[in-house]
Amino acid sequence: MQRHLLLFDKFLTNDLSVAEREELKVWVQESEANANAFKQYIRKFDIETSVEGDPEKAHQLFLKQIGEKGGKRKTRMQFYKYAAVFIVLLGIGWATQQAVQKDKFLSPNPKNVQQQPFIKKQEQITITLADGTKTTLTPDIKGQVRDEQGNVVASAANGYLTFDSADTEIAKMNEVYIPLGQTFKIKLSDGTLVWLNAGSRLRFPQHFASNSDERLVFLEGEAYFDVTSNPDRPFIVNTEDLNVKVLGTQFNVSAYATDDAVKTTLVEGAVHVYQTSTPAYTVNLSPSYQASYNKTNQHFEKIEVDTDIYTSWMQNRLIIDHLSFEEILKKLERIHNVTIVNNARHLTKEMYKGEFQNESIETVLNTIAISTPFNYEIKDNIVTIRK
């Protein structure tokens, strides 16, 4: 079997090592022909997995295609019982964009797609201080934030906004709002670093009160926390439904109001997650575990996960790991600051897998349409998806 086909095969089963992933990336980027071969391999696999609704027949057809015998890939056939597998994987968006012009499967029918040039709306990041002073910032984080008396309360340094660490007995609450389409990073007065995702809001003290036995912040949306350790004063992230309590660790919390679940993903250390209404019941997490809280039935699910999937947004990466079309559209709305109207309702629950590195919304939509064709129109930051 040719080396690149082996790598394709291992890609489909999530068996690529770091070195093999880089090897595949280099091979795909060598030429447009290589990129097309990769896409066609994935697409053919997708087609064959749906033959007459018979997974075993699809399995045999796939084995015949790659010239292998044996049962190793039966688990793959069970794993990939989804409508499609799609890619701009390994950071090869350029290949997809070139192929779009030549491969009818990669984009909607041009006759049915009328687009105005897409210009991402850029709202400003807003910081509201305890005294009511409002300051707007740009993502490059330059300058200082001052209160109404002209005192400096925060300064830009090292790519983030650092808040003053002076001691106080009164916790004066500030608020930072990150609009859709942007991310932002701040350093709290105790040294804790917080990365805030698009459409998020964080309320936090200008200084953590010296007479308090905890460090409490309030989150709406999504944030990654690298908490400065303090065994005597736990750090607590409060969302509408949950509290996440830590002493000093790294974790991600996703608590968007429009999502069905609140997800806490632990990267390092240990965290305790509990419902605000019933703090006696606590879910304890160790690294690489996630607590997913279902808002409807108010139940927790604790699972082991690839933390990279849930923190990739910090590097402008979009990793889609068995997400539905509906879930993907929510993410695209936040990342690109658009409104998406989905009139192709038959796609709502279809499942996908793939990865994008700082790609345009057109590239993402065109890539999804490789396997589940649809038309779309972008006008005035509104994306309308049609059959």
Short mmCIF file of C-alpha atoms in Angstrom, two decimals:
data_model
loop_
_atom_site.label_atom_id
_atom_site.label_comp_id
_atom_site.label_asym_id
_atom_site.label_seq_id
_atom_site.Cartn_x
_atom_site.Cartn_y
_atom_site.Cartn_z
CA MET A 1 0.00 0.00 0.00
CA GLN A 2 1.35 3.44 -0.89
CA ARG A 3 2.43 5.51 2.07
CA HIS A 4 -0.06 8.32 1.52
CA LEU A 5 -2.97 5.85 1.35
CA LEU A 6 -1.88 4.40 4.66
CA LEU A 7 -1.91 7.89 6.15
CA PHE A 8 -5.38 8.52 4.66
CA ASP A 9 -6.53 5.31 6.25
CA LYS A 10 -5.10 6.17 9.67
CA PHE A 11 -6.63 9.63 9.42
CA LEU A 12 -10.11 8.11 9.07
CA THR A 13 -9.63 6.08 12.23
CA ASN A 14 -8.07 8.92 14.23
CA ASP A 15 -4.84 6.91 14.50
CA LEU A 16 -2.40 9.50 13.17
CA SER A 17 0.55 10.29 15.39
CA VAL A 18 1.82 13.86 15.59
CA ALA A 19 4.64 13.03 13.15
CA GLU A 20 2.28 11.27 10.73
CA ARG A 21 -0.14 14.18 10.87
CA GLU A 22 2.65 16.56 9.85
CA GLU A 23 3.77 14.12 7.13
CA LEU A 24 0.26 14.01 5.69
CA LYS A 25 -0.02 17.78 5.82
CA VAL A 26 3.23 18.20 3.89
CA TRP A 27 2.19 15.62 1.27
CA VAL A 28 -1.22 17.24 0.72
CA GLN A 29 0.32 20.69 0.36
CA GLU A 30 2.85 19.59 -2.23
CA SER A 31 0.39 19.92 -5.11
CA GLU A 32 -3.22 20.48 -6.04
CA ALA A 33 -3.30 16.89 -7.36
CA ASN A 34 -2.38 15.58 -3.91
CA ALA A 35 -5.01 17.74 -2.26
CA ASN A 36 -7.65 16.52 -4.71
CA ALA A 37 -6.62 12.90 -4.13
CA PHE A 38 -7.07 13.39 -0.40
CA LYS A 39 -10.53 14.94 -0.80
CA GLN A 40 -11.67 12.27 -3.26
CA TYR A 41 -10.51 9.50 -0.94
CA ILE A 42 -12.51 10.93 1.93
CA ARG A 43 -15.52 11.58 -0.27
CA LYS A 44 -15.48 8.08 -1.77
CA PHE A 45 -15.33 6.58 1.68
CA ASP A 46 -18.34 8.68 2.64
CA ILE A 47 -20.33 7.51 -0.38
CA GLU A 48 -19.47 3.85 0.17
CA THR A 49 -20.42 3.89 3.83
CA SER A 50 -24.01 4.61 2.87
CA VAL A 51 -24.46 1.85 0.24
CA GLU A 52 -28.03 0.59 0.48
CA GLY A 53 -27.98 1.35 4.19
CA ASP A 54 -25.91 -1.81 4.74
CA PRO A 55 -22.82 -1.11 6.90
CA GLU A 56 -21.29 -4.54 6.25
CA LYS A 57 -21.61 -4.17 2.47
CA ALA A 58 -20.16 -0.67 2.71
CA HIS A 59 -17.32 -2.10 4.78
CA GLN A 60 -16.48 -4.71 2.15
CA LEU A 61 -16.58 -2.12 -0.62
CA PHE A 62 -14.20 0.08 1.31
CA LEU A 63 -11.79 -2.79 1.91
CA LYS A 64 -11.89 -3.61 -1.79
CA GLN A 65 -11.15 0.03 -2.65
CA ILE A 66 -7.94 0.17 -0.59
CA GLY A 67 -6.91 -3.38 -1.44
CA GLU A 68 -6.85 -4.72 2.09
CA LYS A 69 -8.39 -7.72 3.79
CA GLY A 70 -9.21 -8.25 7.40
CA GLY A 71 -11.49 -6.89 10.06
CA LYS A 72 -9.53 -4.04 11.57
CA ARG A 73 -11.66 -1.35 10.00
CA LYS A 74 -14.99 -2.71 11.08
CA THR A 75 -14.80 -0.42 14.11
CA ARG A 76 -14.33 2.47 11.72
CA MET A 77 -17.52 1.59 9.86
CA GLN A 78 -19.40 1.60 13.13
CA PHE A 79 -17.69 4.82 14.19
CA TYR A 80 -18.44 6.68 10.99
CA LYS A 81 -22.16 5.99 10.69
CA TYR A 82 -22.70 9.67 9.98
CA ALA A 83 -23.94 11.47 6.92
CA ALA A 84 -20.49 12.72 5.97
CA VAL A 85 -16.83 13.14 6.75
CA PHE A 86 -15.41 16.45 5.54
CA ILE A 87 -12.10 18.27 5.68
CA VAL A 88 -10.01 21.32 5.35
CA LEU A 89 -7.88 19.31 7.72
CA LEU A 90 -4.32 19.93 8.73
CA GLY A 91 -4.48 23.60 7.78
CA ILE A 92 -4.88 23.14 4.02
CA GLY A 93 -7.63 25.64 3.35
CA TRP A 94 -5.76 26.95 0.30
CA ALA A 95 -6.20 23.61 -1.43
CA THR A 96 -9.92 23.65 -0.84
CA GLN A 97 -10.33 27.16 -2.15
CA GLN A 98 -8.46 26.31 -5.34
CA ALA A 99 -10.42 23.13 -5.83
CA VAL A 100 -13.73 24.91 -5.37
CA GLN A 101 -13.32 26.45 -8.81
CA LYS A 102 -12.99 23.03 -10.45
CA ASP A 103 -14.88 20.50 -8.38
CA LYS A 104 -18.65 20.84 -8.42
CA PHE A 105 -18.92 18.79 -5.24
CA LEU A 106 -17.05 21.35 -3.16
CA SER A 107 -19.46 24.22 -3.46
CA PRO A 108 -23.09 24.99 -4.23
CA ASN A 109 -24.12 25.46 -7.84
CA PRO A 110 -22.86 28.98 -8.73
CA LYS A 111 -26.10 29.67 -10.56
CA ASN A 112 -27.96 29.29 -7.31
CA VAL A 113 -25.59 31.27 -5.11
CA GLN A 114 -25.59 35.04 -5.19
CA GLN A 115 -23.16 36.62 -2.78
CA GLN A 116 -22.09 40.09 -1.89
CA PRO A 117 -18.49 40.44 -0.69
CA PHE A 118 -18.54 39.29 2.92
CA ILE A 119 -17.18 41.88 5.34
CA LYS A 120 -17.07 40.77 8.95
CA LYS A 121 -18.76 43.27 11.27
CA GLN A 122 -16.30 44.52 13.88
CA GLU A 123 -17.97 45.59 17.08
CA GLN A 124 -15.77 46.92 19.84
CA ILE A 125 -14.73 45.18 23.03
CA THR A 126 -16.24 47.05 25.98
CA ILE A 127 -14.97 47.33 29.55
CA THR A 128 -17.37 48.76 32.11
CA LEU A 129 -15.76 49.74 35.41
CA ALA A 130 -17.38 49.71 38.84
CA ASP A 131 -17.87 53.49 38.72
CA GLY A 132 -19.76 53.22 35.42
CA THR A 133 -16.90 54.34 33.19
CA LYS A 134 -16.96 52.59 29.81
CA THR A 135 -13.91 52.04 27.63
CA THR A 136 -13.84 50.44 24.19
CA LEU A 137 -10.82 48.49 23.02
CA THR A 138 -9.55 46.85 19.87
CA PRO A 139 -8.14 43.29 19.81
CA ASP A 140 -4.57 44.58 19.54
CA ILE A 141 -4.95 45.83 23.15
CA LYS A 142 -3.10 49.11 23.20
CA GLY A 143 -3.15 51.82 25.85
CA GLN A 144 -4.68 52.03 29.30
CA VAL A 145 -8.05 51.87 31.01
CA ARG A 146 -8.83 54.72 33.41
CA ASP A 147 -11.67 55.33 35.84
CA GLU A 148 -13.68 58.56 35.97
CA GLN A 149 -11.04 60.15 38.22
CA GLY A 150 -8.37 59.41 35.64
CA ASN A 151 -6.69 56.68 37.67
CA VAL A 152 -5.13 53.84 35.64
CA VAL A 153 -6.88 50.57 36.50
CA ALA A 154 -5.52 48.40 33.68
CA SER A 155 -2.70 48.51 31.15
CA ALA A 156 -1.87 46.63 27.97
CA ALA A 157 1.18 44.37 28.22
CA ASN A 158 2.33 41.12 26.58
CA GLY A 159 -0.77 40.89 24.40
CA TYR A 160 -3.35 41.15 27.16
CA LEU A 161 -4.91 43.67 29.49
CA THR A 162 -3.56 43.55 33.06
CA PHE A 163 -5.64 44.85 35.98
CA ASP A 164 -4.04 46.52 38.98
CA SER A 165 -3.22 44.24 41.92
CA ALA A 166 -3.55 46.77 44.76
CA ASP A 167 -5.06 45.40 47.98
CA THR A 168 -8.59 46.38 49.07
CA GLU A 169 -11.33 45.18 51.38
CA ILE A 170 -14.11 45.98 48.91
CA ALA A 171 -14.62 43.98 45.73
CA LYS A 172 -15.55 46.56 43.06
CA MET A 173 -16.89 44.68 40.07
CA ASN A 174 -15.81 45.38 36.50
CA GLU A 175 -17.26 43.82 33.37
CA VAL A 176 -15.72 43.02 30.00
CA TYR A 177 -17.83 42.15 26.97
CA ILE A 178 -16.39 40.42 23.89
CA PRO A 179 -18.58 40.81 20.78
CA LEU A 180 -19.13 38.07 18.24
CA GLY A 181 -16.27 37.56 15.84
CA GLN A 182 -13.52 38.41 18.38
CA THR A 183 -11.57 36.96 21.29
CA PHE A 184 -9.72 38.73 24.09
CA LYS A 185 -7.27 38.04 26.91
CA ILE A 186 -7.05 39.66 30.34
CA LYS A 187 -4.98 39.23 33.48
CA LEU A 188 -6.86 39.59 36.74
CA SER A 189 -5.43 41.28 39.80
CA ASP A 190 -4.38 37.93 41.35
CA GLY A 191 -2.39 37.00 38.25
CA THR A 192 -5.03 34.67 36.79
CA LEU A 193 -5.11 34.71 32.98
CA VAL A 194 -8.45 34.55 31.20
CA TRP A 195 -9.00 34.02 27.48
CA LEU A 196 -12.52 35.09 26.48
CA ASN A 197 -14.26 33.69 23.42
CA ALA A 198 -16.64 35.50 21.07
CA GLY A 199 -19.98 36.58 22.51
CA SER A 200 -18.79 36.32 26.12
CA ARG A 201 -19.13 38.49 29.19
CA LEU A 202 -17.06 38.32 32.39
CA ARG A 203 -17.74 40.17 35.65
CA PHE A 204 -14.77 40.27 37.99
CA PRO A 205 -13.41 42.38 40.88
CA GLN A 206 -11.01 45.18 40.18
CA HIS A 207 -9.16 43.72 43.18
CA PHE A 208 -10.08 40.51 44.99
CA ALA A 209 -11.12 41.65 48.47
CA SER A 210 -8.49 40.81 51.06
CA ASN A 211 -11.11 39.90 53.67
CA SER A 212 -12.87 37.35 51.43
CA ASP A 213 -12.14 33.62 51.60
CA GLU A 214 -12.77 33.13 47.87
CA ARG A 215 -12.10 34.67 44.46
CA LEU A 216 -15.40 34.86 42.59
CA VAL A 217 -16.03 35.79 38.94
CA PHE A 218 -19.19 35.56 36.80
CA LEU A 219 -19.18 34.18 33.25
CA GLU A 220 -21.64 34.26 30.38
CA GLY A 221 -20.30 32.55 27.26
CA GLU A 222 -16.95 30.78 27.05
CA ALA A 223 -13.56 31.31 28.67
CA TYR A 224 -10.32 29.50 29.37
CA PHE A 225 -8.82 30.10 32.81
CA ASP A 226 -5.22 29.69 33.94
CA VAL A 227 -5.74 30.27 37.65
CA THR A 228 -3.01 31.46 39.99
CA SER A 229 -2.76 28.99 42.85
CA ASN A 230 -3.93 30.07 46.29
CA PRO A 231 -4.84 27.14 48.59
CA ASP A 232 -6.42 29.52 51.12
CA ARG A 233 -8.72 31.27 48.62
CA PRO A 234 -10.39 29.07 46.01
CA PHE A 235 -11.21 30.57 42.63
CA ILE A 236 -14.87 30.17 41.63
CA VAL A 237 -16.39 30.68 38.19
CA ASN A 238 -20.11 31.25 38.45
CA THR A 239 -22.40 30.64 35.47
CA GLU A 240 -26.18 30.82 35.42
CA ASP A 241 -26.44 27.11 36.25
CA LEU A 242 -23.12 26.04 37.75
CA ASN A 243 -20.15 26.92 39.88
CA VAL A 244 -16.66 25.73 38.99
CA LYS A 245 -14.36 25.75 42.02
CA VAL A 246 -10.57 25.45 41.78
CA LEU A 247 -7.46 26.25 43.78
CA GLY A 248 -5.10 26.77 40.87
CA THR A 249 -5.41 25.06 37.51
CA GLN A 250 -6.21 25.36 33.78
CA PHE A 251 -9.68 24.68 32.44
CA ASN A 252 -12.27 25.76 29.87
CA VAL A 253 -15.89 26.66 30.62
CA SER A 254 -18.49 26.96 27.87
CA ALA A 255 -21.77 28.40 29.16
CA TYR A 256 -23.54 30.08 26.25
CA ALA A 257 -27.21 30.78 26.86
CA THR A 258 -28.09 29.37 23.42
CA ASP A 259 -26.41 26.00 24.07
CA ASP A 260 -28.17 23.02 25.60
CA ALA A 261 -25.32 22.19 27.97
CA VAL A 262 -22.68 23.84 30.12
CA LYS A 263 -19.31 22.14 29.58
CA THR A 264 -16.31 22.31 31.90
CA THR A 265 -13.15 20.78 30.45
CA LEU A 266 -10.08 20.29 32.62
CA VAL A 267 -6.60 20.60 31.12
CA GLU A 268 -4.44 20.60 34.26
CA GLY A 269 -4.96 20.26 37.99
CA ALA A 270 -8.35 19.53 39.53
CA VAL A 271 -11.75 21.22 39.58
CA HIS A 272 -15.03 20.75 41.39
CA VAL A 273 -18.22 21.43 39.46
CA TYR A 274 -21.59 21.77 41.16
CA GLN A 275 -25.05 23.09 40.50
CA THR A 276 -25.57 26.51 42.09
CA SER A 277 -28.89 25.35 43.57
CA THR A 278 -27.51 22.08 45.00
CA PRO A 279 -23.85 22.62 45.96
CA ALA A 280 -23.76 19.42 48.00
CA TYR A 281 -23.57 17.35 44.80
CA THR A 282 -20.15 17.88 43.24
CA VAL A 283 -18.54 16.42 40.13
CA ASN A 284 -14.77 16.20 40.56
CA LEU A 285 -12.63 16.31 37.44
CA SER A 286 -9.10 15.14 36.75
CA PRO A 287 -7.14 16.22 33.65
CA SER A 288 -8.66 15.35 30.25
CA TYR A 289 -12.13 14.94 31.72
CA GLN A 290 -15.20 17.03 31.05
CA ALA A 291 -18.37 17.64 33.05
CA SER A 292 -21.29 18.30 30.72
CA TYR A 293 -24.38 19.65 32.45
CA ASN A 294 -27.66 19.23 30.57
CA LYS A 295 -29.80 22.30 31.22
CA THR A 296 -33.04 20.48 30.41
CA ASN A 297 -32.81 17.44 32.67
CA GLN A 298 -30.28 19.03 35.04
CA HIS A 299 -28.00 16.02 34.94
CA PHE A 300 -24.22 15.78 34.71
CA GLU A 301 -22.26 13.57 32.36
CA LYS A 302 -18.58 13.01 33.08
CA ILE A 303 -16.52 11.87 30.10
CA GLU A 304 -12.90 11.66 29.00
CA VAL A 305 -12.19 14.00 26.07
CA ASP A 306 -9.46 15.36 23.83
CA THR A 307 -9.01 18.75 25.49
CA ASP A 308 -7.52 20.19 22.30
CA ILE A 309 -10.99 20.10 20.74
CA TYR A 310 -12.41 22.36 23.43
CA THR A 311 -9.52 24.83 23.62
CA SER A 312 -8.73 25.12 19.90
CA TRP A 313 -10.69 28.37 19.64
CA MET A 314 -7.80 30.11 21.41
CA GLN A 315 -5.62 29.46 18.32
CA ASN A 316 -8.37 30.43 15.84
CA ARG A 317 -8.92 26.76 15.07
CA LEU A 318 -12.34 25.20 14.62
CA ILE A 319 -12.27 21.48 15.41
CA ILE A 320 -15.51 19.73 14.60
CA ASP A 321 -15.69 16.36 16.30
CA HIS A 322 -19.01 14.71 15.54
CA LEU A 323 -21.04 17.90 15.73
CA SER A 324 -24.41 18.30 14.09
CA PHE A 325 -25.01 20.79 11.32
CA GLU A 326 -27.06 22.83 13.79
CA GLU A 327 -24.19 22.95 16.30
CA ILE A 328 -21.71 23.95 13.60
CA LEU A 329 -23.92 26.84 12.50
CA LYS A 330 -24.01 28.18 16.07
CA LYS A 331 -20.23 28.17 16.18
CA LEU A 332 -19.97 29.90 12.80
CA GLU A 333 -22.35 32.63 13.96
CA ARG A 334 -20.11 33.36 16.94
CA ILE A 335 -16.81 33.13 15.09
CA HIS A 336 -17.83 35.25 12.09
CA ASN A 337 -20.44 37.54 13.67
CA VAL A 338 -23.21 36.57 11.26
CA THR A 339 -26.81 35.48 11.47
CA ILE A 340 -27.48 32.13 9.81
CA VAL A 341 -30.92 31.15 8.59
CA ASN A 342 -31.09 27.43 7.88
CA ASN A 343 -33.84 26.54 5.42
CA ALA A 344 -32.25 23.16 4.66
CA ARG A 345 -33.83 21.57 7.70
CA HIS A 346 -33.03 18.05 6.50
CA LEU A 347 -29.39 18.74 7.37
CA THR A 348 -30.02 19.90 10.95
CA LYS A 349 -29.05 16.64 12.67
CA GLU A 350 -26.43 15.43 10.20
CA MET A 351 -23.07 14.78 11.88
CA TYR A 352 -19.63 15.94 10.74
CA LYS A 353 -15.96 15.76 11.57
CA GLY A 354 -13.16 18.06 10.48
CA GLU A 355 -10.79 20.89 11.32
CA PHE A 356 -10.29 24.44 10.06
CA GLN A 357 -7.46 26.85 10.74
CA ASN A 358 -8.61 30.47 10.62
CA GLU A 359 -10.72 29.84 7.50
CA SER A 360 -13.36 32.10 5.96
CA ILE A 361 -17.01 31.23 6.43
CA GLU A 362 -17.26 30.60 2.67
CA THR A 363 -14.51 27.98 2.88
CA VAL A 364 -16.22 26.21 5.77
CA LEU A 365 -19.62 26.16 4.07
CA ASN A 366 -18.17 25.08 0.73
CA THR A 367 -16.30 22.25 2.42
CA ILE A 368 -19.36 20.96 4.24
CA ALA A 369 -21.17 20.98 0.90
CA ILE A 370 -18.66 18.42 -0.43
CA SER A 371 -20.69 15.65 1.13
CA THR A 372 -24.07 17.17 1.87
CA PRO A 373 -24.77 19.60 -0.99
CA PHE A 374 -26.72 22.77 -0.30
CA ASN A 375 -26.93 26.32 -1.62
CA TYR A 376 -26.39 29.47 0.38
CA GLU A 377 -26.46 33.24 0.03
CA ILE A 378 -24.54 35.83 2.04
CA LYS A 379 -26.03 39.29 2.16
CA ASP A 380 -25.61 42.01 4.78
CA ASN A 381 -23.99 39.55 7.20
CA ILE A 382 -26.96 37.21 6.95
CA VAL A 383 -26.25 33.72 5.63
CA THR A 384 -29.29 31.96 4.19
CA ILE A 385 -28.88 28.22 3.60
CA ARG A 386 -31.16 26.53 1.10
CA LYS A 387 -31.56 23.03 -0.31
#
